PDB file of C-alpha atoms in Angstrom:
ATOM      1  CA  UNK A   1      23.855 -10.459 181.614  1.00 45.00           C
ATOM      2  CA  UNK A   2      21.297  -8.577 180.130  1.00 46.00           C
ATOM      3  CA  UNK A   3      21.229  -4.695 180.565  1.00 49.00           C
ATOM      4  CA  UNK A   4      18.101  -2.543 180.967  1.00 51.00           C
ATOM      5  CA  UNK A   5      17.555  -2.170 177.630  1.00 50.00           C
ATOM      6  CA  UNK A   6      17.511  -5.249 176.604  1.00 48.00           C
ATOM      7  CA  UNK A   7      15.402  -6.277 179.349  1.00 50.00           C
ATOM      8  CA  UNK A   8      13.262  -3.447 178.559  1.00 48.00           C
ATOM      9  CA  UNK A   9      12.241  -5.001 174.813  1.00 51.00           C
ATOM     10  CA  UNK A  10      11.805  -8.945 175.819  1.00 61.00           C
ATOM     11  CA  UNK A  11       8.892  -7.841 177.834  1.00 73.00           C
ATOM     12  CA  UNK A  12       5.628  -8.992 176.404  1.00 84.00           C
ATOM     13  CA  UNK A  13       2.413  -8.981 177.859  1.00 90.00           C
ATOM     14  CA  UNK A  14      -0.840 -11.028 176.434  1.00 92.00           C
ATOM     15  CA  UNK A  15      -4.350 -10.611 177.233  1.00 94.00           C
ATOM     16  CA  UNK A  16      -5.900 -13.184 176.045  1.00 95.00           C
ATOM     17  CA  UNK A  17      -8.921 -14.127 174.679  1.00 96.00           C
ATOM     18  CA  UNK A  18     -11.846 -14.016 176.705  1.00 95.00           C
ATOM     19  CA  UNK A  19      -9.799 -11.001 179.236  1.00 95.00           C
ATOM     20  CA  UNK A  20     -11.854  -7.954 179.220  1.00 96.00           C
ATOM     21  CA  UNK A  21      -9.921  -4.650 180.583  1.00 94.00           C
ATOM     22  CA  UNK A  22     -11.141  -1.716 181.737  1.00 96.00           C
ATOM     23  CA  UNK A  23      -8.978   1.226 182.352  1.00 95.00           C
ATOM     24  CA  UNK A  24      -5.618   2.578 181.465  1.00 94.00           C
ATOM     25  CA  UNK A  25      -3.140   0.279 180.592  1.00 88.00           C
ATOM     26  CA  UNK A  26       0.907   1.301 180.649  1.00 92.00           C
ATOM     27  CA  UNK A  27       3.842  -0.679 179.876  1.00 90.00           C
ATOM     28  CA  UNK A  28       7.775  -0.527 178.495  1.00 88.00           C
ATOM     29  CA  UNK A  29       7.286  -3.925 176.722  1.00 89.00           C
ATOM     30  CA  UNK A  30       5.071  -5.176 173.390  1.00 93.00           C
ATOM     31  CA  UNK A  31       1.691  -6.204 174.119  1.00 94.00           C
ATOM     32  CA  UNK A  32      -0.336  -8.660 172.195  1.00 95.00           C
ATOM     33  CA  UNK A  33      -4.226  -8.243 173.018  1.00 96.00           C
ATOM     34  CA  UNK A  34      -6.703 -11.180 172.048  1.00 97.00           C
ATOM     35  CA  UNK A  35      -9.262  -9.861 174.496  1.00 96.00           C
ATOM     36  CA  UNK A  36     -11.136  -6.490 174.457  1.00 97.00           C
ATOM     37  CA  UNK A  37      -9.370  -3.133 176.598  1.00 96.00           C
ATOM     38  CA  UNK A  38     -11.944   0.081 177.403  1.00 97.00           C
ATOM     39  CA  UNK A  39      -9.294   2.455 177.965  1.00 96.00           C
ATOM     40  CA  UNK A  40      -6.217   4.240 177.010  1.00 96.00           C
ATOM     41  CA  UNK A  41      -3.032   2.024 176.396  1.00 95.00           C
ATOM     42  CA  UNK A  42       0.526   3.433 176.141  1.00 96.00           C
ATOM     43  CA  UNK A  43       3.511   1.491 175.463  1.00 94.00           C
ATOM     44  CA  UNK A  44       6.915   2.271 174.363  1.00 92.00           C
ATOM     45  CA  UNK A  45       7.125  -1.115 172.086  1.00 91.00           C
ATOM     46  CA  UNK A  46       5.046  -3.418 169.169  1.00 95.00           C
ATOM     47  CA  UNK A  47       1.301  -3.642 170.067  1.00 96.00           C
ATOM     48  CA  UNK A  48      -0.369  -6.917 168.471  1.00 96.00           C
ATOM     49  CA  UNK A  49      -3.789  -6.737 168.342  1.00 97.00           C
ATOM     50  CA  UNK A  50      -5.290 -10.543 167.370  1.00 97.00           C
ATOM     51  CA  UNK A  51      -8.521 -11.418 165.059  1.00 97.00           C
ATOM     52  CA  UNK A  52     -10.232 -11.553 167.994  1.00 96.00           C
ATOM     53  CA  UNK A  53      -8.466  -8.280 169.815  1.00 97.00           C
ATOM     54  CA  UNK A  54     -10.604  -5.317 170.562  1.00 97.00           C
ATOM     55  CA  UNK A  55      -9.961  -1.265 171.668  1.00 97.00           C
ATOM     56  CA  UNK A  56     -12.201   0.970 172.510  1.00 98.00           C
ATOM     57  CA  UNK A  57     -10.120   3.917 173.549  1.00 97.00           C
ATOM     58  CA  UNK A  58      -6.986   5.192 173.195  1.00 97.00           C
ATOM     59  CA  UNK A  59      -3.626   3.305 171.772  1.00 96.00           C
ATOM     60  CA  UNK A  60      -0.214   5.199 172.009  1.00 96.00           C
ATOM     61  CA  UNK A  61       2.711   2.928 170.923  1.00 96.00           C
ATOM     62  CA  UNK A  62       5.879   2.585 168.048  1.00 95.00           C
ATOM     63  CA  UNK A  63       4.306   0.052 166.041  1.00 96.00           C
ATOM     64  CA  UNK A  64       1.090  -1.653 165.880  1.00 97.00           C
ATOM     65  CA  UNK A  65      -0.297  -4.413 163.654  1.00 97.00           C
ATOM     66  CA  UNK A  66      -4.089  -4.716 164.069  1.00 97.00           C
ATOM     67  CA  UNK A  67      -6.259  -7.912 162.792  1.00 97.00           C
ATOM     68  CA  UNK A  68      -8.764  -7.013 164.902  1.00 97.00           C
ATOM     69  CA  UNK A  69     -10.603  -3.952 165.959  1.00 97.00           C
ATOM     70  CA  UNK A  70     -10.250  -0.643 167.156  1.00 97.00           C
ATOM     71  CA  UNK A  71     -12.693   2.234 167.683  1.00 97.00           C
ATOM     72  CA  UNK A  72     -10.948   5.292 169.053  1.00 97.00           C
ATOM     73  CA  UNK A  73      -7.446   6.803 168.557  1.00 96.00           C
ATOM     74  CA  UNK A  74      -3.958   5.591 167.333  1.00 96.00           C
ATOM     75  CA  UNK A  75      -0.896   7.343 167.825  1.00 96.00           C
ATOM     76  CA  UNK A  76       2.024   6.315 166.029  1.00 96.00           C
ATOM     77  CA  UNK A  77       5.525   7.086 166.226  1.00 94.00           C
ATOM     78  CA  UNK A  78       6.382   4.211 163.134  1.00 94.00           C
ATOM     79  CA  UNK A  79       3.905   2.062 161.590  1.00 95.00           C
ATOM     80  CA  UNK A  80       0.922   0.820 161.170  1.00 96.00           C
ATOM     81  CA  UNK A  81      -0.097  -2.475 159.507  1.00 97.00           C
ATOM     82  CA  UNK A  82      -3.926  -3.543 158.922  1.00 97.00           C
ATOM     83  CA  UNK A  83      -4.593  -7.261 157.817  1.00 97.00           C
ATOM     84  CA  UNK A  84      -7.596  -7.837 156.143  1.00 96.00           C
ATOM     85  CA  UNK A  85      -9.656  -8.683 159.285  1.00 97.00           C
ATOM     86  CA  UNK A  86      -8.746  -5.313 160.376  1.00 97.00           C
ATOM     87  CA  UNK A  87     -11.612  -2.932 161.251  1.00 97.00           C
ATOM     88  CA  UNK A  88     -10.477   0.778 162.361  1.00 97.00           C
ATOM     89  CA  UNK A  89     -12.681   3.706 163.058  1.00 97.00           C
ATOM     90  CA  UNK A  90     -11.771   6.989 165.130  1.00 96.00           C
ATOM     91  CA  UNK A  91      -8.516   9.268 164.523  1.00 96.00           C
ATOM     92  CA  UNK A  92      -4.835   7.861 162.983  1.00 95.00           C
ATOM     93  CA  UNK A  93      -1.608   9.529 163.689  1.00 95.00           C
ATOM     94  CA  UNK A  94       1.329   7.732 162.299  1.00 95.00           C
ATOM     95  CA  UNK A  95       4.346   7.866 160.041  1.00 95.00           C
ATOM     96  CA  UNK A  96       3.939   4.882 157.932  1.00 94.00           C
ATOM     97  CA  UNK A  97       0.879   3.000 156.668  1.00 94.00           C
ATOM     98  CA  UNK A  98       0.551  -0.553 155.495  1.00 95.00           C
ATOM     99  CA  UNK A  99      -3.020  -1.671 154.193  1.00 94.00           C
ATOM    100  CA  UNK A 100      -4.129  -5.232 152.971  1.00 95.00           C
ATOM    101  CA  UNK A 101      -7.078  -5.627 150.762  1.00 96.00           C
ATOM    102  CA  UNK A 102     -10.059  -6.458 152.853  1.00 96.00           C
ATOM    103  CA  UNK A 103      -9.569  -3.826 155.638  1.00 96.00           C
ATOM    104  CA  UNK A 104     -11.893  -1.659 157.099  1.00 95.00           C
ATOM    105  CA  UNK A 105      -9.955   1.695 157.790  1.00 94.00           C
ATOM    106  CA  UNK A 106     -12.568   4.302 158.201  1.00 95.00           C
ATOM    107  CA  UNK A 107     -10.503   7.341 159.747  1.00 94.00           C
ATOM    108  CA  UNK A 108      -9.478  10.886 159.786  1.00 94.00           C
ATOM    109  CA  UNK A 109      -5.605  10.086 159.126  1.00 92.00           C
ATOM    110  CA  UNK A 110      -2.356  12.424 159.445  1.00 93.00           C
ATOM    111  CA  UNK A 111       0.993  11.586 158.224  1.00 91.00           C
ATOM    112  CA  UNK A 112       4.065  12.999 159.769  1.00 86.00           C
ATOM    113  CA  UNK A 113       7.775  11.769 159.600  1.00 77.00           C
ATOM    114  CA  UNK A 114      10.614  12.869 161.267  1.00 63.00           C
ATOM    115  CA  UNK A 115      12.895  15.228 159.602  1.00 57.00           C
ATOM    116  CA  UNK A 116      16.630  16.323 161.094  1.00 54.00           C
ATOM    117  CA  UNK A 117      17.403  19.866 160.790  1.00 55.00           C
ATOM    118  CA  UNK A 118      21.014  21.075 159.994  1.00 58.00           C
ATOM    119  CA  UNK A 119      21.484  21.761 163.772  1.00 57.00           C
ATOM    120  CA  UNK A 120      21.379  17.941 164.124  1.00 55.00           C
ATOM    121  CA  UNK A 121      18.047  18.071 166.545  1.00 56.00           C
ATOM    122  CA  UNK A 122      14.921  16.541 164.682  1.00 53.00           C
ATOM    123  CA  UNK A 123      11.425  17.535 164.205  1.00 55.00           C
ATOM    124  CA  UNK A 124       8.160  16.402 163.180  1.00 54.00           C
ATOM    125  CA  UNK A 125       6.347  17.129 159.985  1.00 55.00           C
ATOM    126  CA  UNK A 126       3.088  16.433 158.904  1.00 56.00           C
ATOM    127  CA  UNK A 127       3.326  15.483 155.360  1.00 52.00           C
ATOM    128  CA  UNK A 128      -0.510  15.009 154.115  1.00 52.00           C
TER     129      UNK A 128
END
């Protein structure tokens, strides 16, 4: 028997190619997007966004790996991986950055990563 946690990360949503969304989009699970989304989307997991994937808005998630396009902002609390097909214009927030030749990643970028204090609580740094 599964418990909520585990439930909570073998949730994946698609929207497929030839979906167009408009509006906010929330959810606890990954998302794969093939189709285009005019809003903000916030998720607690992996966001795959397809060759043929498009934002215009606002993505909030851990992770996101992007071979398609995005004009707007990213917030990142890990990383974020462009394939070559990649085209990314707006704002970046993130901790970690993974670029393949090819990419278009025209942004105004900020680092940060998490750094523990001696008190054992943890903070967040921007580090360029």
């Amino acid at each position: 028997m599964k418990n909520k946690q585990q439930e909570q990360f073998s949730i994946q949503n698609i929207i497929a190619k030839g979906t167009k969304i408009v509006g906010d989009f929330y959810s606890e699970g990954d998302l794969r997007i093939d189709g285009i989304i005019e809003g903000n989307i916030e998720t607690t997991g992996k966001v795959v966004i397809g060759k043929d994937g498009e934002i215009i808005g606002k993505l909030k998630c851990s992770n996101a790996h992007f071979e398609g396009k995005l004009n707007g902002t990213l917030e990142l609390t890990e990383t974020l991986t462009l394939k070559s097909t990649a085209h990314i214009e707006g704002d970046v927030v993130t901790q970690k950055l993974a670029v393949e030749p090819g990419a278009t990643f025209n942004v105004t970028c900020v680092m940060k990563t998490t750094v523990k204090d001696l008190n054992g609580g943890s903070k967040t740094q921007k580090t360029a």
